[in-house]
C-alpha cells in the first residue's frame, strides 16, 4: 500500500497538467493489476451514452452525434441540444461542472431558453407574454429539445419558471433600443441566467429548497454553446470547453479552426483583464498557482458565487451552511469571476464539414487538429458501415464510379463505431501511433472511483455535421 501511495504522489504533478497523456505502464504502476475487459465490454461501455439526431429538409445541419463518459460519480458534465421554434436556429451546448454537478445540470436545461428569448424582437416577446399565461409552458413554446429526459423537482421548477418569466418581461420592456446584435444577445443570456442563480440562492425559501439553490450557486460550470442558423455560426464560450471547426480543402487536407477562447491562466489577455479590475496591491494574490485566488482554474464560469458575492453575503448566507473556509483567502474586492462569454462568429462555407464541441476531458488527451483528422477519417470510413445507396434515380455513371472509389478508400479506414463522438472517445483513451490499443482503453475504464479522477476527467463530446450542398447554395 505504501509503495502504491508513493507512486501516486510522484505522478500527481504530471496528472494535473493540462496536457496529461498517461500510458498503460503508468496506470499499472499506480494501481497494480487491473481486470481486463473484453472488446465487447469496452464497446458496451463506450456506447452506453451515445445519441444521434438526423435532420430532414433544407438545413445547414445534416445530423449530430453526441456521447459522454464519466469519471466523477455522478458525472459533472452535461449537454443539451434544441431547435428554436420561433426562429430558424439550432442550439447545441456542452457544460463542464466543478464542485459537483448541480450548476452544470441547471445551466444546461435553462440557458437555451434564455438564449431563445434574447433572439426574439420585443414585439414577438410581448405577443408571447400576452398569449402564454402559464410560466411552465414558456420554455416549450420557445424550444424543441432533443434527448432531454430529466426535469427539476416541482418547487425548484416553479422558482425557475418565475425567474424566466421575469426575465422575458424585462426583455420585452427594452423596446426602442439599438439594433439587434447577436454577440450582445448571447452575452445577455449568459449574464442574466447567472444573475438569476444568485437571486434564487439569496431568496427566503424552505430549508430544503435553500439547500438546493445554494448547492447550485456554490458549485460552478464552464460552458460552450453554438447557435447555427443557415450559414451563420456563433459560438459563445465561458471557461475552458472548446469548439473546433473541421475544415477540408482539396489541396490542403484537414485543418482545425478554433471557435473558442480559453479563459484560464494560459491566456495572458484574460489574466491582464482580471488584474485591471482589482487594485494593484492584489496582483500577487488574485492569480496564484495559475488559479483564481489560488483555487479556481477557469477564469470565467457560471455559479461559483464564492468568488462573486460580497463578504457580507458570504458571512450571512454561505458561512452558516459551508463554514468559514467557504470564503477564499485574500478576498478583498469581489467579484473576481464573471460568466460573460466571448462570442466568435464564422460564416459557414462548403469547406466547413463539422463542428466539435467538447469538455477539457477530451482535450487532455488529443489536440484539436488530431480530433478533426479523426472525425474526417471517420467520415470517409463510415460510408462502409451501411449498404451503398444511390442519392437519386438519374445519377450518372461517372458519379457512381466516384462513389465506389470513395467507398474503396473508406474500407481502409473502416471505424468500429458509427457514432463520431464514440470514435473520438475510443481514440482518445486507446489511440497510439500504431492504432487502437485495447488493453490501454480497458485499463482506463477499470480504474476505481477512488483514483480514476486523477487519470482522466469526465468527457462530453458533440459532433455537428454540416450540409455542404445546402451551404453551397446559400446566398453570399
XYZ file of C-alpha atoms in Angstrom:
476
model
C 0.000 0.000 0.000
C 2.806 2.423 0.896
C 4.526 1.851 -2.443
C 1.275 2.444 -4.353
C 0.617 5.734 -2.500
C 4.204 6.856 -3.120
C 3.828 6.203 -6.825
C 0.561 8.119 -6.923
C 2.089 11.107 -5.166
C 5.059 11.104 -7.542
C 2.727 11.211 -10.534
C 0.288 13.892 -9.297
C 2.140 16.861 -10.906
C 2.019 15.031 -14.193
C -1.643 14.118 -13.758
C -2.954 17.610 -13.078
C -1.070 19.090 -16.050
C -3.464 20.127 -18.832
C -1.537 18.053 -21.386
C -1.659 14.798 -19.417
C -1.161 11.669 -21.506
C -0.682 8.609 -19.331
C 0.314 5.281 -20.796
C -0.784 1.868 -19.553
C 2.536 1.267 -17.744
C 1.954 4.365 -15.576
C -1.586 3.245 -14.746
C -0.425 -0.259 -13.897
C 2.291 1.065 -11.584
C -0.223 3.259 -9.777
C -2.943 0.655 -9.408
C -1.350 -2.734 -9.881
C -3.195 -5.483 -11.739
C -6.494 -4.301 -13.248
C -9.310 -6.527 -14.515
C -9.173 -6.999 -18.287
C -12.318 -6.100 -20.224
C -13.201 -7.915 -23.426
C -13.520 -5.851 -26.628
C -17.303 -6.314 -26.405
C -17.368 -4.985 -22.828
C -15.272 -1.962 -23.791
C -17.600 -1.203 -26.697
C -20.698 -1.549 -24.488
C -19.287 0.980 -22.001
C -18.151 3.441 -24.672
C -21.522 3.347 -26.453
C -23.775 3.447 -23.390
C -24.483 7.214 -23.621
C -24.257 7.848 -27.349
C -27.042 9.597 -29.250
C -27.580 10.670 -32.851
C -30.131 13.107 -34.264
C -30.733 13.453 -38.005
C -32.456 16.408 -39.695
C -34.573 16.351 -42.843
C -35.273 19.108 -45.301
C -33.222 22.185 -46.152
C -30.912 22.790 -43.225
C -27.272 23.656 -42.647
C -27.075 20.762 -40.146
C -27.355 17.211 -41.507
C -27.112 15.479 -38.128
C -25.142 15.403 -34.908
C -23.518 12.698 -32.770
C -23.013 13.065 -29.034
C -21.628 10.930 -26.210
C -20.402 11.094 -22.617
C -18.021 9.078 -20.454
C -17.992 9.721 -16.720
C -15.043 9.929 -14.381
C -16.829 11.543 -11.449
C -19.690 9.614 -9.858
C -22.157 11.056 -10.693
C -20.868 12.733 -13.841
C -20.409 16.524 -13.608
C -20.608 17.182 -17.377
C -23.920 17.829 -19.144
C -25.024 18.653 -22.690
C -28.128 19.946 -24.421
C -29.406 20.372 -27.956
C -32.536 22.183 -29.097
C -34.278 23.862 -32.006
C -35.557 27.417 -31.634
C -39.221 27.161 -32.671
C -39.773 30.854 -33.361
C -36.505 31.406 -35.247
C -34.518 29.164 -37.578
C -31.570 28.422 -35.319
C -30.306 25.335 -33.512
C -28.555 25.491 -30.133
C -26.007 22.865 -29.091
C -24.128 23.173 -25.821
C -21.561 21.432 -23.634
C -21.301 22.182 -19.899
C -18.457 21.113 -17.590
C -19.297 21.247 -13.893
C -16.954 21.511 -10.931
C -17.560 21.335 -7.196
C -20.386 18.925 -8.024
C -22.721 18.648 -10.976
C -25.605 20.814 -9.707
C -24.718 24.019 -11.546
C -23.998 22.297 -14.878
C -27.288 20.388 -14.732
C -29.269 23.574 -14.122
C -27.442 25.647 -16.742
C -27.787 23.012 -19.477
C -31.582 22.956 -19.078
C -32.158 26.685 -18.595
C -29.602 28.510 -20.772
C -31.101 27.541 -24.166
C -34.407 29.140 -23.167
C -32.663 32.348 -22.076
C -30.846 32.453 -25.426
C -34.072 31.776 -27.353
C -35.721 34.662 -25.508
C -32.852 37.039 -26.296
C -33.121 36.237 -30.017
C -36.729 37.443 -30.316
C -37.742 41.024 -31.140
C -39.628 42.847 -28.394
C -42.912 42.785 -30.353
C -42.787 38.984 -30.511
C -41.952 38.769 -26.815
C -44.895 40.963 -25.897
C -47.189 38.837 -28.048
C -45.973 35.622 -26.404
C -46.387 37.053 -22.922
C -49.890 38.212 -23.824
C -50.949 34.770 -25.083
C -48.959 32.358 -22.908
C -50.020 32.953 -19.309
C -48.527 29.789 -17.805
C -44.806 30.253 -16.946
C -44.144 26.495 -17.036
C -45.066 26.342 -20.745
C -42.891 29.221 -21.910
C -39.792 27.100 -22.448
C -41.708 24.561 -24.546
C -43.247 27.409 -26.526
C -39.775 28.629 -27.498
C -37.784 25.406 -27.894
C -37.892 21.800 -29.007
C -35.326 19.817 -27.014
C -33.717 16.564 -28.164
C -32.754 13.686 -25.877
C -33.865 15.568 -22.739
C -35.016 13.002 -20.188
C -34.737 14.813 -16.845
C -36.641 17.524 -15.020
C -36.408 19.580 -11.827
C -38.324 18.862 -8.630
C -41.630 20.759 -8.536
C -40.738 23.530 -6.056
C -37.476 24.366 -7.811
C -39.096 24.114 -11.240
C -41.712 26.665 -10.155
C -38.970 29.008 -8.907
C -37.037 28.719 -12.184
C -40.187 29.338 -14.251
C -40.941 32.508 -12.274
C -37.385 33.759 -12.861
C -37.645 33.065 -16.583
C -40.980 34.860 -16.841
C -39.495 37.914 -15.120
C -36.531 37.783 -17.500
C -38.794 37.742 -20.584
C -40.828 40.661 -19.223
C -37.585 42.559 -18.678
C -36.577 41.902 -22.294
C -39.984 42.958 -23.586
C -39.716 46.312 -21.822
C -36.499 47.206 -23.673
C -38.287 48.350 -26.843
C -36.721 51.173 -28.808
C -33.144 50.130 -28.029
C -30.391 49.815 -30.646
C -30.485 47.258 -33.467
C -30.143 43.563 -32.642
C -26.584 42.244 -32.177
C -26.040 38.509 -31.790
C -22.957 38.905 -29.616
C -24.786 41.091 -27.108
C -27.816 38.767 -27.108
C -25.685 35.745 -26.224
C -23.776 37.643 -23.564
C -27.025 38.947 -22.082
C -28.450 35.424 -21.845
C -25.364 34.095 -20.023
C -25.174 37.003 -17.588
C -28.927 37.139 -16.920
C -29.146 33.455 -16.059
C -26.120 33.777 -13.775
C -27.763 36.756 -12.073
C -30.941 34.700 -11.563
C -28.910 31.870 -9.977
C -27.631 34.405 -7.467
C -31.060 35.907 -6.747
C -32.621 32.469 -6.286
C -29.930 31.381 -3.832
C -30.430 34.529 -1.747
C -34.231 34.309 -1.512
C -36.053 33.287 1.635
C -37.013 29.669 0.966
C -37.698 26.497 2.912
C -34.558 24.875 4.296
C -34.577 22.079 1.696
C -35.116 24.468 -1.242
C -32.489 26.837 0.160
C -30.007 23.966 0.276
C -30.748 23.166 -3.382
C -30.367 26.728 -4.678
C -27.208 27.224 -2.621
C -25.689 23.990 -3.940
C -26.176 25.322 -7.475
C -24.713 28.712 -6.560
C -21.695 27.300 -4.739
C -20.823 24.785 -7.450
C -19.950 26.055 -10.906
C -19.679 25.202 -14.561
C -17.976 26.375 -17.727
C -19.880 26.311 -20.990
C -19.674 26.460 -24.754
C -22.834 26.949 -26.826
C -23.142 27.114 -30.607
C -26.013 28.770 -32.461
C -26.322 27.663 -36.087
C -28.790 29.443 -38.359
C -28.269 28.717 -42.050
C -24.691 29.737 -42.903
C -24.298 31.721 -39.677
C -22.368 30.102 -36.837
C -21.935 31.846 -33.488
C -20.103 30.192 -30.611
C -20.273 31.585 -27.078
C -17.771 30.265 -24.539
C -17.088 30.959 -20.876
C -14.286 28.870 -19.358
C -12.200 26.135 -20.936
C -14.549 23.995 -23.039
C -13.593 24.125 -26.706
C -15.344 24.317 -30.058
C -13.340 23.376 -33.147
C -14.466 23.637 -36.766
C -13.270 20.894 -39.098
C -12.370 22.443 -42.455
C -11.421 20.478 -45.573
C -9.687 21.879 -48.671
C -8.906 19.623 -51.616
C -5.252 20.675 -51.901
C -4.548 21.211 -48.208
C -6.449 18.428 -46.423
C -7.927 18.916 -42.949
C -7.429 21.957 -40.758
C -8.857 22.976 -37.370
C -10.373 26.419 -36.868
C -10.687 27.355 -33.182
C -14.091 28.831 -32.386
C -13.487 29.476 -28.679
C -11.149 31.438 -26.451
C -9.971 29.604 -23.323
C -10.345 31.538 -20.102
C -7.526 30.286 -17.913
C -4.122 31.431 -16.718
C -2.519 30.439 -20.050
C -4.492 33.279 -21.652
C -2.400 36.378 -20.990
C -5.135 38.810 -22.058
C -7.562 37.182 -19.637
C -5.114 37.429 -16.739
C -4.461 41.086 -17.518
C -8.220 41.730 -17.690
C -8.630 40.385 -14.158
C -5.623 42.356 -12.882
C -7.099 45.560 -14.358
C -10.361 45.043 -12.423
C -8.681 44.963 -8.994
C -6.234 47.172 -7.073
C -2.558 46.790 -7.978
C -1.852 45.563 -4.437
C -3.819 42.378 -5.270
C -1.734 41.487 -8.322
C 0.170 38.812 -6.410
C -2.937 37.223 -4.888
C -5.741 37.424 -7.455
C -3.963 34.831 -9.657
C -1.880 32.374 -7.643
C -0.572 28.936 -8.645
C -2.222 29.511 -12.072
C -5.671 29.725 -10.421
C -8.126 32.420 -9.409
C -7.309 33.268 -5.767
C -5.195 30.119 -5.794
C -8.308 27.915 -6.101
C -10.282 28.012 -9.364
C -8.701 27.018 -12.695
C -11.233 28.529 -15.142
C -11.277 32.326 -15.023
C -14.895 32.626 -16.223
C -17.787 30.424 -15.104
C -21.440 30.184 -14.145
C -22.177 29.891 -10.429
C -19.130 29.831 -8.125
C -20.600 32.740 -6.196
C -17.974 32.363 -3.520
C -15.876 34.391 -5.985
C -18.683 36.882 -6.795
C -20.697 37.756 -3.681
C -19.534 40.441 -1.260
C -18.196 39.498 2.163
C -21.419 40.413 3.934
C -23.429 37.933 1.843
C -20.718 35.325 2.250
C -20.741 35.731 6.051
C -24.530 35.832 6.452
C -25.634 33.298 3.837
C -22.786 30.962 2.950
C -20.814 30.509 6.171
C -23.822 29.112 8.140
C -24.067 26.293 5.573
C -20.467 25.776 4.449
C -18.288 27.195 7.219
C -15.595 29.889 7.257
C -13.444 28.005 4.749
C -16.004 28.855 2.045
C -14.559 32.382 1.906
C -11.421 32.259 -0.273
C -8.128 33.679 1.024
C -7.240 37.273 0.068
C -10.914 38.039 -0.632
C -10.888 41.853 -0.746
C -12.648 43.285 -3.836
C -15.208 40.857 -5.281
C -16.478 39.997 -7.798
C -13.432 38.171 -9.142
C -15.344 35.955 -11.571
C -17.802 36.519 -14.427
C -19.989 34.333 -16.637
C -19.695 36.739 -19.579
C -18.791 34.701 -22.683
C -16.536 35.551 -25.571
C -18.502 35.182 -28.818
C -16.884 34.099 -32.096
C -18.684 34.375 -35.452
C -17.985 32.407 -38.635
C -19.879 32.303 -41.904
C -20.074 28.666 -42.943
C -18.934 27.569 -46.404
C -18.989 24.159 -48.136
C -15.435 23.607 -46.831
C -16.699 23.632 -43.233
C -17.618 19.987 -42.670
C -18.319 19.664 -38.944
C -18.091 21.340 -35.545
C -16.676 19.540 -32.489
C -17.800 20.718 -29.040
C -16.101 19.045 -26.076
C -15.150 19.445 -22.440
C -11.482 19.559 -21.483
C -11.590 15.843 -20.621
C -11.171 15.186 -24.353
C -8.562 17.887 -24.975
C -6.386 16.472 -22.162
C -5.756 13.521 -24.500
C -5.822 14.836 -28.061
C -5.259 18.162 -29.811
C -7.935 19.978 -31.846
C -6.178 19.061 -35.111
C -5.976 15.393 -34.072
C -9.696 15.451 -33.280
C -10.513 16.999 -36.664
C -8.426 14.421 -38.510
C -10.052 11.575 -36.583
C -13.552 12.798 -37.404
C -12.510 13.403 -41.017
C -11.234 9.818 -41.302
C -14.420 8.632 -39.623
C -16.495 10.429 -42.290
C -14.599 8.582 -45.020
C -14.776 5.208 -43.314
C -18.360 5.449 -42.070
C -19.821 5.001 -45.565
C -18.650 1.372 -45.455
C -20.850 0.614 -42.414
C -24.063 0.767 -44.464
C -25.094 -0.556 -47.909
C -24.377 1.576 -50.948
C -27.444 3.607 -51.954
C -27.895 5.962 -54.892
C -28.874 9.512 -53.974
C -31.258 9.891 -56.973
C -32.662 7.945 -59.934
C -30.926 9.858 -62.748
C -27.416 9.644 -61.291
C -24.601 9.478 -63.860
C -22.220 6.527 -64.232
C -19.260 8.822 -63.520
C -20.858 9.788 -60.184
C -21.452 6.135 -59.292
C -17.829 5.399 -60.135
C -16.719 8.234 -57.841
C -18.896 6.849 -55.007
C -17.344 3.402 -55.461
C -13.823 4.855 -55.398
C -14.624 6.725 -52.177
C -16.099 3.560 -50.694
C -12.994 1.551 -51.576
C -10.825 4.226 -49.993
C -13.068 4.241 -46.931
C -12.662 0.495 -46.391
C -9.067 1.185 -45.341
C -10.371 3.464 -42.567
C -13.474 1.491 -41.566
C -14.278 2.575 -37.984
C -15.515 0.384 -35.160
C -18.161 2.940 -34.173
C -20.859 4.588 -36.249
C -21.110 7.493 -33.783
C -18.261 10.005 -34.276
C -18.275 11.083 -30.614
C -17.736 7.444 -29.619
C -14.980 7.198 -32.222
C -13.246 10.176 -30.585
C -13.656 8.627 -27.132
C -12.121 5.335 -28.261
C -9.146 7.047 -29.886
C -8.618 9.466 -27.001
C -8.356 6.627 -24.471
C -6.699 3.983 -26.615
C -5.088 5.685 -29.573
C -1.401 5.066 -30.309
C 0.771 5.765 -33.347
C 0.141 2.140 -34.351
C -3.647 2.180 -33.922
C -6.071 1.433 -31.070
C -4.574 -0.344 -28.031
C -7.464 -2.290 -26.485
C -5.636 -3.026 -23.224
C -4.977 0.699 -22.721
C -8.706 1.514 -23.001
C -9.528 -1.389 -20.693
C -7.245 -0.015 -18.013
C -8.725 3.486 -18.267
C -12.233 2.040 -17.926
C -11.476 -0.189 -14.931
C -9.789 2.330 -12.622
C -11.622 2.528 -9.305
C -13.797 5.514 -8.339
C -11.173 6.449 -5.746
C -8.424 7.211 -8.254
C -9.939 7.455 -11.746
C -10.334 11.250 -11.433
C -6.557 11.519 -11.116
C -6.065 9.993 -14.553
C -8.963 11.317 -16.621
C -11.816 13.794 -16.353
C -15.443 13.450 -17.422
C -15.606 13.610 -21.213
C -18.551 15.010 -23.182
C -18.452 15.391 -26.966
C -20.867 16.616 -29.630
C -20.001 16.488 -33.333
C -22.275 18.553 -35.601
C -22.171 17.746 -39.338
C -22.841 20.482 -41.881
C -24.721 20.020 -45.159
C -22.219 21.110 -47.819
C -24.856 21.196 -50.572
C -27.107 23.486 -48.540
C -24.168 25.799 -47.791
C -23.079 25.763 -51.414
C -26.401 27.257 -52.496
C -26.742 29.791 -49.695
C -26.736 33.385 -50.953
C -23.458 35.151 -50.228
